[in-house]
């Protein structure tokens, strides 16, 4: 909700009284009033700097001068480079950038415990609490207790769910665990760094002073993140209004670096509870053990995994932030229509968000996470990732002009969950070609069916689709708003069939 | 080799010492200069520190360090940069620039005496709310209690008072220009 000018000025005065820099974005009126407030405040007592400030300055001088003036012996070169890196970060730390401070705070976070509340609001402004969960997190381990008492725990070695109503403990696969714990502080910090953002104000959230940050994914609707000024950690996330519904996640209580009781992550089924197993897999020490259990011979990268899990039909190799899943290949390999395409082991490679998927020696390999490209190259040998530097669309015989206002509106529609077919270059091509044939609209089955459209190339930003029949031979498409899996495709040209 | 390194190390120590002394003598004044303009400790500390980082990028020898005036100009430019980034579309605000450049001395266009004088021209309750809420730094709740008003009333009153002060300052600046 936009603040009134009176409220805005009130927050500005509060910031200055609390010896903090006002964080609001200012229009001319607000900037003038702030200048007046600063001038009037000159009549008050100036505040001395923090006692440790002299030390801080001295530290800065020492770092700066040592970088420039002290001869560094060769043996200390690596340490020196590290110092320079620290220096750069140090400087950024004091520019007052809350996102940077958040990134640093998240990096220092060893564990946390809190109550996370999820509230929804509809377009009419009605708000209700969806649920509240208690959350413990320590590195890769986490535990979540829902309102109904159901407790889900992943201790890195085992994952289970305690269900009091049915008095059972369900063993679940440890990896991969894409859902994780939902609103994750680390993920939110990463996202805020990735997209354009700006501070829009200061607010009290759950009794804590917080900086409100507006995050604007390119072409998408902005959403908001609140950062606790005391801990520099995110405490509230509010999604954009999608499908007339907006969700707010709030840490109504939160304690960072609290030293969580290890018992929380210990697997001890309560007495009288039935243990339910549905192939939770098992951690094994060697690849040979995994092969024996899963009955498949895995393709292995040079780098050894941290852990290996074997299931009856698959092997999961865990590299921390990256996971490899290998299964027996079944049927034809069909890349997701919206994925970018590369090549691996002489065949097609699907690139989908942070996941690579391809087939090799009768095995389907999926790698998800930050180290995916390096590990995929180790397994496949030959690996070509989509190259956006090479234009796929410039050779279109007929260029199609694009109205960016319409494209932006379409993107927002899709972001809101409507017309998802615009994410599929085959569907967009089908609609375009069939509307060329019947400009009055497509009624019933389209003249040129979906099966006639094949993805020839897709580098993530541009795509070429071949058409098996009809007046068009090839369709050229671009992601004009966002060049990732959430960006819609627009037709920018085509080659007529001669 | 050892003696060369030893000599270099000694030289570096001397340079480091000179630099630390220069910094030790200059930072308190620079901090006060910045604080006077930004009126909050967080920003004053950050700008002061960043000013040293910027200056040391340009001055490569501790035997040739800039005078305090150079540090102040650097700090002033850092404040301007920071404030510009905070504004919608980087708009220019002439009043802000004039007030930022005001010194604290007798000769200043708007100094402490003239601010007090301007405040006296305001209606009594506007004068009082500026004194309590801004000069004395009381919270809105405490100001409301002392003025026997509601917090909403204080919020509205302080807004009108700051607007009125702006008009008086603009008028005074125009008179000086004439």
Tab-separated table of C-alpha atoms in Angstrom, chain A residues 4-360:
chain	number	residue	atom	x	y	z
A	4	UNK	CA	0.660	9.079	2.300
A	5	UNK	CA	3.128	12.014	2.177
A	6	UNK	CA	2.535	12.527	5.925
A	7	UNK	CA	3.448	8.909	6.671
A	8	UNK	CA	6.461	9.133	4.396
A	9	UNK	CA	7.764	12.228	6.177
A	10	UNK	CA	7.111	10.581	9.537
A	11	UNK	CA	9.306	7.630	8.550
A	12	UNK	CA	12.019	10.002	7.329
A	13	UNK	CA	12.040	11.788	10.678
A	14	UNK	CA	12.113	8.443	12.509
A	15	UNK	CA	15.123	7.320	10.446
A	16	UNK	CA	17.095	10.463	11.230
A	17	UNK	CA	16.122	10.332	14.912
A	18	UNK	CA	17.388	6.759	15.015
A	19	UNK	CA	20.627	7.887	13.325
A	20	UNK	CA	19.893	5.914	10.190
A	21	UNK	CA	19.904	6.986	6.572
A	22	UNK	CA	16.346	7.269	5.223
A	23	UNK	CA	15.918	4.478	2.702
A	24	UNK	CA	12.846	5.601	0.822
A	25	UNK	CA	12.863	6.426	-2.859
A	26	UNK	CA	12.189	10.155	-2.984
A	27	UNK	CA	10.281	12.299	-5.420
A	28	UNK	CA	10.996	16.049	-5.590
A	29	UNK	CA	8.519	16.940	-2.852
A	30	UNK	CA	9.829	14.328	-0.416
A	31	UNK	CA	13.461	15.235	-1.197
A	32	UNK	CA	12.775	18.899	-0.424
A	33	UNK	CA	11.049	18.078	2.850
A	34	UNK	CA	13.921	15.787	3.835
A	35	UNK	CA	16.363	18.621	3.105
A	36	UNK	CA	14.317	20.924	5.346
A	37	UNK	CA	14.183	18.304	8.132
A	38	UNK	CA	17.957	17.877	7.932
A	39	UNK	CA	18.405	21.625	8.142
A	40	UNK	CA	16.129	21.987	11.176
A	41	UNK	CA	17.841	19.061	12.827
A	42	UNK	CA	21.106	21.001	12.763
A	43	UNK	CA	19.801	22.763	15.877
A	44	UNK	CA	20.008	19.466	17.760
A	45	UNK	CA	23.005	17.722	19.226
A	46	UNK	CA	25.171	15.929	16.665
A	47	UNK	CA	25.858	12.302	17.483
A	48	UNK	CA	29.396	11.091	17.863
A	49	UNK	CA	30.384	8.112	15.717
A	50	UNK	CA	30.323	4.623	17.198
A	51	UNK	CA	33.302	4.001	19.510
A	52	UNK	CA	34.733	1.458	17.087
A	53	UNK	CA	34.575	3.860	14.140
A	54	UNK	CA	38.165	5.075	14.547
A	55	UNK	CA	39.253	1.467	14.348
A	56	UNK	CA	37.108	0.938	11.280
A	57	UNK	CA	38.715	3.885	9.521
A	58	UNK	CA	42.171	2.769	10.548
A	59	UNK	CA	41.419	-0.706	9.248
A	60	UNK	CA	40.292	0.720	5.910
A	61	UNK	CA	43.439	2.793	5.623
A	62	UNK	CA	45.629	-0.169	6.441
A	63	UNK	CA	43.951	-2.363	3.860
A	64	UNK	CA	43.985	0.311	1.217
A	65	UNK	CA	47.600	1.278	1.778
A	66	UNK	CA	48.858	-2.271	2.052
A	67	UNK	CA	47.319	-2.984	-1.336
A	68	UNK	CA	49.132	-0.074	-2.919
A	69	UNK	CA	52.370	0.462	-1.094
A	70	UNK	CA	53.606	-2.706	0.494
A	71	UNK	CA	55.714	-4.979	-1.690
A	72	UNK	CA	54.131	-8.383	-1.621
A	73	UNK	CA	56.479	-11.367	-1.650
A	74	UNK	CA	55.533	-13.915	-4.256
A	75	UNK	CA	54.604	-16.457	-1.637
A	76	UNK	CA	51.982	-14.061	-0.260
A	77	UNK	CA	50.491	-13.238	-3.636
A	78	UNK	CA	47.515	-15.494	-3.219
A	79	UNK	CA	46.816	-14.071	0.212
A	80	UNK	CA	47.165	-10.583	-1.255
A	81	UNK	CA	44.622	-11.299	-3.941
A	82	UNK	CA	42.293	-12.508	-1.257
A	83	UNK	CA	42.858	-9.273	0.632
A	84	UNK	CA	41.944	-7.234	-2.425
A	85	UNK	CA	38.769	-9.243	-2.817
A	86	UNK	CA	37.968	-8.600	0.823
A	87	UNK	CA	38.707	-4.933	0.331
A	88	UNK	CA	36.279	-4.683	-2.542
A	89	UNK	CA	33.608	-6.357	-0.445
A	90	UNK	CA	34.480	-4.201	2.541
A	91	UNK	CA	33.900	-1.065	0.521
A	92	UNK	CA	30.589	-2.315	-0.784
A	93	UNK	CA	29.559	-3.160	2.749
A	94	UNK	CA	29.699	0.470	3.736
A	95	UNK	CA	27.845	1.842	0.766
A	96	UNK	CA	24.675	1.025	2.715
A	97	UNK	CA	23.420	-1.493	0.176
A	98	UNK	CA	20.957	-3.650	2.137
A	99	UNK	CA	20.998	-6.409	-0.483
A	100	UNK	CA	24.737	-6.707	-0.195
A	101	UNK	CA	24.500	-6.679	3.597
A	102	UNK	CA	21.840	-9.387	3.345
A	103	UNK	CA	24.054	-11.533	1.155
A	104	UNK	CA	26.846	-11.231	3.705
A	105	UNK	CA	24.511	-11.990	6.607
A	106	UNK	CA	23.100	-15.037	4.846
A	107	UNK	CA	26.633	-16.267	4.173
A	108	UNK	CA	27.333	-16.097	7.905
A	109	UNK	CA	24.106	-17.873	8.843
A	110	UNK	CA	24.872	-21.237	10.383
A	111	UNK	CA	21.385	-22.118	11.577
A	112	UNK	CA	18.031	-20.583	12.403
A	113	UNK	CA	14.774	-21.363	14.105
A	114	UNK	CA	11.525	-19.532	13.561
A	115	UNK	CA	7.801	-19.520	13.020
A	116	UNK	CA	6.881	-18.896	9.424
A	117	UNK	CA	3.384	-17.631	8.729
A	118	UNK	CA	1.764	-17.742	5.298
A	119	UNK	CA	-1.072	-15.311	4.631
A	120	UNK	CA	-3.107	-14.853	1.484
A	121	UNK	CA	-4.949	-11.786	0.297
A	122	UNK	CA	-7.421	-11.560	-2.532
A	123	UNK	CA	-8.021	-8.662	-4.898
A	124	UNK	CA	-10.847	-7.419	-2.658
A	125	UNK	CA	-8.327	-6.915	0.134
A	126	UNK	CA	-9.564	-9.811	2.278
A	127	UNK	CA	-6.719	-11.475	4.083
A	128	UNK	CA	-6.491	-14.790	5.895
A	129	UNK	CA	-3.807	-16.988	7.384
A	130	UNK	CA	-3.202	-20.071	5.317
A	131	UNK	CA	-0.903	-21.824	7.745
A	132	UNK	CA	1.898	-21.412	10.189
A	133	UNK	CA	4.898	-23.714	10.398
A	134	UNK	CA	7.757	-24.015	12.834
A	135	UNK	CA	11.075	-24.244	11.044
A	136	UNK	CA	14.558	-25.349	12.079
A	137	UNK	CA	17.385	-25.054	9.566
A	138	UNK	CA	21.071	-25.882	9.862
A	139	UNK	CA	23.120	-26.118	6.681
A	140	UNK	CA	21.443	-28.777	4.541
A	141	UNK	CA	19.388	-30.084	7.448
A	142	UNK	CA	15.920	-28.864	8.141
A	143	UNK	CA	12.779	-29.728	10.084
A	144	UNK	CA	9.295	-28.309	9.528
A	145	UNK	CA	6.368	-28.773	11.880
A	146	UNK	CA	2.963	-27.912	10.445
A	147	UNK	CA	-0.093	-26.690	12.357
A	148	UNK	CA	-1.520	-30.209	12.369
A	149	UNK	CA	1.624	-31.560	14.036
A	150	UNK	CA	3.053	-33.249	10.938
A	151	UNK	CA	6.823	-32.995	11.189
A	152	UNK	CA	9.071	-33.339	8.123
A	153	UNK	CA	12.789	-33.754	8.761
A	154	UNK	CA	15.734	-33.996	6.382
A	155	UNK	CA	19.006	-34.520	8.228
A	156	UNK	CA	21.082	-34.943	5.104
A	157	UNK	CA	21.259	-38.700	5.552
A	158	UNK	CA	17.599	-39.508	5.976
A	159	UNK	CA	14.321	-37.785	5.322
A	160	UNK	CA	11.129	-38.708	7.114
A	161	UNK	CA	7.716	-37.452	8.045
A	162	UNK	CA	6.072	-38.019	11.399
A	163	UNK	CA	2.262	-38.094	11.012
A	164	UNK	CA	0.555	-38.003	14.429
A	165	UNK	CA	-2.984	-38.464	13.020
A	166	UNK	CA	-2.205	-41.813	11.411
A	167	UNK	CA	0.518	-42.613	13.960
A	168	UNK	CA	3.059	-43.406	11.292
A	169	UNK	CA	6.537	-42.358	10.206
A	170	UNK	CA	7.020	-42.249	6.434
A	171	UNK	CA	10.548	-42.606	5.116
A	172	UNK	CA	11.132	-40.367	2.107
A	173	UNK	CA	13.995	-40.103	-0.439
A	174	UNK	CA	16.707	-37.745	0.809
A	175	UNK	CA	17.731	-36.602	-2.622
A	176	UNK	CA	16.829	-34.971	-4.806
A	177	UNK	CA	14.759	-32.678	-2.570
A	178	UNK	CA	13.686	-29.821	-4.818
A	179	UNK	CA	10.839	-28.588	-2.603
A	180	UNK	CA	13.150	-28.169	0.385
A	181	UNK	CA	11.751	-25.962	3.102
A	182	UNK	CA	9.848	-23.438	0.990
A	183	UNK	CA	10.708	-19.808	1.809
A	184	UNK	CA	14.428	-20.237	2.108
A	185	UNK	CA	16.540	-17.320	3.300
A	186	UNK	CA	19.479	-18.258	1.100
A	187	UNK	CA	17.347	-18.589	-2.049
A	188	UNK	CA	15.646	-15.268	-1.431
A	189	UNK	CA	18.982	-13.506	-0.953
A	190	UNK	CA	20.244	-14.968	-4.232
A	191	UNK	CA	17.085	-13.901	-6.087
A	192	UNK	CA	17.250	-10.363	-4.720
A	193	UNK	CA	20.829	-10.075	-5.962
A	194	UNK	CA	19.852	-11.379	-9.400
A	195	UNK	CA	16.998	-9.013	-10.218
A	196	UNK	CA	16.861	-5.199	-10.202
A	197	UNK	CA	15.809	-3.983	-6.767
A	198	UNK	CA	15.397	-0.816	-4.789
A	199	UNK	CA	14.580	0.193	-1.252
A	200	UNK	CA	11.089	1.616	-0.891
A	201	UNK	CA	10.832	2.260	2.823
A	202	UNK	CA	11.190	1.177	6.405
A	203	UNK	CA	8.483	-0.781	8.181
A	204	UNK	CA	7.937	-2.668	11.395
A	205	UNK	CA	7.444	-6.354	10.611
A	206	UNK	CA	6.603	-8.718	13.446
A	207	UNK	CA	7.927	-6.124	15.891
A	208	UNK	CA	11.197	-5.642	14.055
A	209	UNK	CA	12.403	-2.683	12.032
A	210	UNK	CA	12.779	-3.793	8.421
A	211	UNK	CA	13.832	-2.324	5.107
A	212	UNK	CA	11.296	-2.900	2.366
A	213	UNK	CA	12.821	-3.905	-0.922
A	214	UNK	CA	11.007	-3.895	-4.243
A	215	UNK	CA	12.323	-6.588	-6.567
A	216	UNK	CA	11.461	-6.318	-10.236
A	217	UNK	CA	12.076	-9.380	-12.394
A	218	UNK	CA	12.493	-8.119	-15.984
A	219	UNK	CA	9.080	-8.021	-17.644
A	220	UNK	CA	7.367	-9.502	-14.589
A	221	UNK	CA	5.343	-8.040	-11.781
A	222	UNK	CA	7.396	-6.701	-8.872
A	223	UNK	CA	7.329	-8.375	-5.513
A	224	UNK	CA	8.585	-7.279	-2.090
A	225	UNK	CA	11.124	-8.531	0.382
A	226	UNK	CA	11.641	-7.108	3.868
A	227	UNK	CA	15.087	-7.253	5.447
A	228	UNK	CA	15.502	-7.095	9.215
A	229	UNK	CA	17.783	-4.109	9.882
A	230	UNK	CA	19.220	-5.765	12.980
A	231	UNK	CA	20.192	-9.087	11.429
A	232	UNK	CA	20.281	-8.059	7.723
A	233	UNK	CA	18.283	-11.233	7.008
A	234	UNK	CA	15.028	-11.475	5.035
A	235	UNK	CA	11.988	-11.723	7.310
A	236	UNK	CA	9.078	-11.270	4.964
A	237	UNK	CA	8.304	-11.998	1.337
A	238	UNK	CA	5.222	-10.807	-0.510
A	239	UNK	CA	4.499	-12.212	-3.944
A	240	UNK	CA	2.915	-10.146	-6.698
A	241	UNK	CA	-0.860	-10.360	-6.990
A	242	UNK	CA	-1.295	-13.368	-9.289
A	243	UNK	CA	-4.715	-14.673	-10.254
A	244	UNK	CA	-6.198	-12.170	-7.796
A	245	UNK	CA	-4.239	-13.790	-4.984
A	246	UNK	CA	-1.198	-12.559	-3.152
A	247	UNK	CA	0.780	-14.535	-0.593
A	248	UNK	CA	2.900	-13.121	2.208
A	249	UNK	CA	5.442	-15.250	4.070
A	250	UNK	CA	6.497	-13.777	7.396
A	251	UNK	CA	8.894	-14.986	10.031
A	252	UNK	CA	6.725	-13.993	12.986
A	253	UNK	CA	9.532	-15.161	15.213
A	254	UNK	CA	13.065	-15.776	14.137
A	255	UNK	CA	16.376	-16.552	15.856
A	256	UNK	CA	19.509	-16.824	13.740
A	257	UNK	CA	22.601	-18.785	14.790
A	258	UNK	CA	20.799	-20.212	17.760
A	259	UNK	CA	22.589	-23.547	18.090
A	260	UNK	CA	19.813	-26.010	17.297
A	261	UNK	CA	19.356	-29.037	19.524
A	262	UNK	CA	20.775	-31.976	17.493
A	263	UNK	CA	17.880	-34.148	18.689
A	264	UNK	CA	15.620	-32.258	16.271
A	265	UNK	CA	17.438	-33.925	13.368
A	266	UNK	CA	17.798	-37.353	14.972
A	267	UNK	CA	15.727	-40.152	13.462
A	268	UNK	CA	13.822	-41.685	16.371
A	269	UNK	CA	10.340	-42.923	15.447
A	270	UNK	CA	7.992	-42.291	18.383
A	271	UNK	CA	6.917	-45.361	20.267
A	272	UNK	CA	3.860	-47.070	18.837
A	273	UNK	CA	4.263	-45.466	15.403
A	274	UNK	CA	4.306	-47.606	12.252
A	275	UNK	CA	7.241	-47.021	9.863
A	276	UNK	CA	6.157	-46.765	6.217
A	277	UNK	CA	8.792	-47.222	3.543
A	278	UNK	CA	8.214	-46.437	-0.112
A	279	UNK	CA	11.631	-46.982	-1.633
A	280	UNK	CA	13.385	-44.222	0.278
A	281	UNK	CA	16.672	-45.429	-1.163
A	282	UNK	CA	19.761	-46.031	0.826
A	283	UNK	CA	23.067	-44.372	1.138
A	284	UNK	CA	25.883	-46.567	-0.112
A	285	UNK	CA	29.629	-46.266	0.132
A	286	UNK	CA	30.617	-47.231	-3.394
A	287	UNK	CA	29.352	-47.044	-6.946
A	288	UNK	CA	29.566	-50.846	-7.134
A	289	UNK	CA	27.056	-51.155	-4.281
A	290	UNK	CA	24.785	-48.636	-5.998
A	291	UNK	CA	25.009	-50.566	-9.267
A	292	UNK	CA	24.131	-53.818	-7.533
A	293	UNK	CA	21.046	-52.347	-5.854
A	294	UNK	CA	19.761	-50.362	-8.837
A	295	UNK	CA	20.754	-52.897	-11.498
A	296	UNK	CA	22.188	-50.211	-13.781
A	297	UNK	CA	25.746	-49.304	-14.637
A	298	UNK	CA	26.063	-45.583	-14.007
A	299	UNK	CA	28.003	-43.120	-16.145
A	300	UNK	CA	30.413	-41.443	-13.796
A	301	UNK	CA	32.081	-38.051	-13.733
A	302	UNK	CA	35.727	-37.731	-12.694
A	303	UNK	CA	34.772	-35.895	-9.538
A	304	UNK	CA	33.605	-38.165	-6.757
A	305	UNK	CA	30.231	-37.359	-5.163
A	306	UNK	CA	29.874	-36.497	-1.511
A	307	UNK	CA	27.230	-39.173	-1.141
A	308	UNK	CA	25.637	-41.879	-3.289
A	309	UNK	CA	22.047	-43.081	-2.878
A	310	UNK	CA	20.806	-46.242	-4.512
A	311	UNK	CA	17.165	-46.978	-5.368
A	312	UNK	CA	15.649	-49.984	-7.088
A	313	UNK	CA	15.665	-48.229	-10.468
A	314	UNK	CA	18.015	-45.282	-10.136
A	315	UNK	CA	21.195	-43.904	-8.653
A	316	UNK	CA	21.467	-40.443	-7.130
A	317	UNK	CA	24.861	-38.799	-6.694
A	318	UNK	CA	24.908	-35.840	-4.361
A	319	UNK	CA	27.493	-33.051	-4.793
A	320	UNK	CA	26.046	-30.646	-2.246
A	321	UNK	CA	24.290	-28.011	-4.344
A	322	UNK	CA	24.267	-30.274	-7.397
A	323	UNK	CA	22.603	-33.659	-7.839
A	324	UNK	CA	22.985	-36.253	-10.578
A	325	UNK	CA	20.133	-38.697	-11.134
A	326	UNK	CA	20.672	-41.622	-13.495
A	327	UNK	CA	17.923	-43.964	-14.637
A	328	UNK	CA	17.473	-46.542	-17.381
A	329	UNK	CA	16.406	-44.752	-20.599
A	330	UNK	CA	12.883	-45.699	-21.674
A	331	UNK	CA	11.048	-44.709	-24.887
A	332	UNK	CA	12.150	-41.846	-27.150
A	333	UNK	CA	13.966	-38.849	-25.732
A	334	UNK	CA	11.561	-35.906	-25.819
A	335	UNK	CA	13.028	-32.594	-24.646
A	336	UNK	CA	10.567	-30.336	-22.866
A	337	UNK	CA	9.137	-28.051	-25.552
A	338	UNK	CA	10.196	-24.897	-23.779
A	339	UNK	CA	13.742	-26.030	-23.034
A	340	UNK	CA	16.861	-24.752	-24.732
A	341	UNK	CA	18.807	-27.309	-26.731
A	342	UNK	CA	22.445	-28.221	-26.846
A	343	UNK	CA	24.298	-31.439	-27.535
A	344	UNK	CA	25.815	-34.044	-25.234
A	345	UNK	CA	27.469	-37.373	-26.108
A	346	UNK	CA	26.433	-36.884	-29.739
A	347	UNK	CA	22.735	-36.463	-28.973
A	348	UNK	CA	20.356	-33.702	-27.905
A	349	UNK	CA	20.820	-32.022	-24.545
A	350	UNK	CA	17.850	-30.485	-22.763
A	351	UNK	CA	18.620	-27.293	-20.837
A	352	UNK	CA	15.791	-26.479	-18.473
A	353	UNK	CA	16.240	-23.966	-15.674
A	354	UNK	CA	19.233	-25.281	-13.689
A	355	UNK	CA	18.849	-28.792	-15.087
A	356	UNK	CA	20.635	-30.616	-17.913
A	357	UNK	CA	19.207	-33.861	-19.282
A	358	UNK	CA	20.436	-36.170	-21.991
A	359	UNK	CA	20.899	-39.848	-22.840
A	360	UNK	CA	24.087	-41.791	-23.066
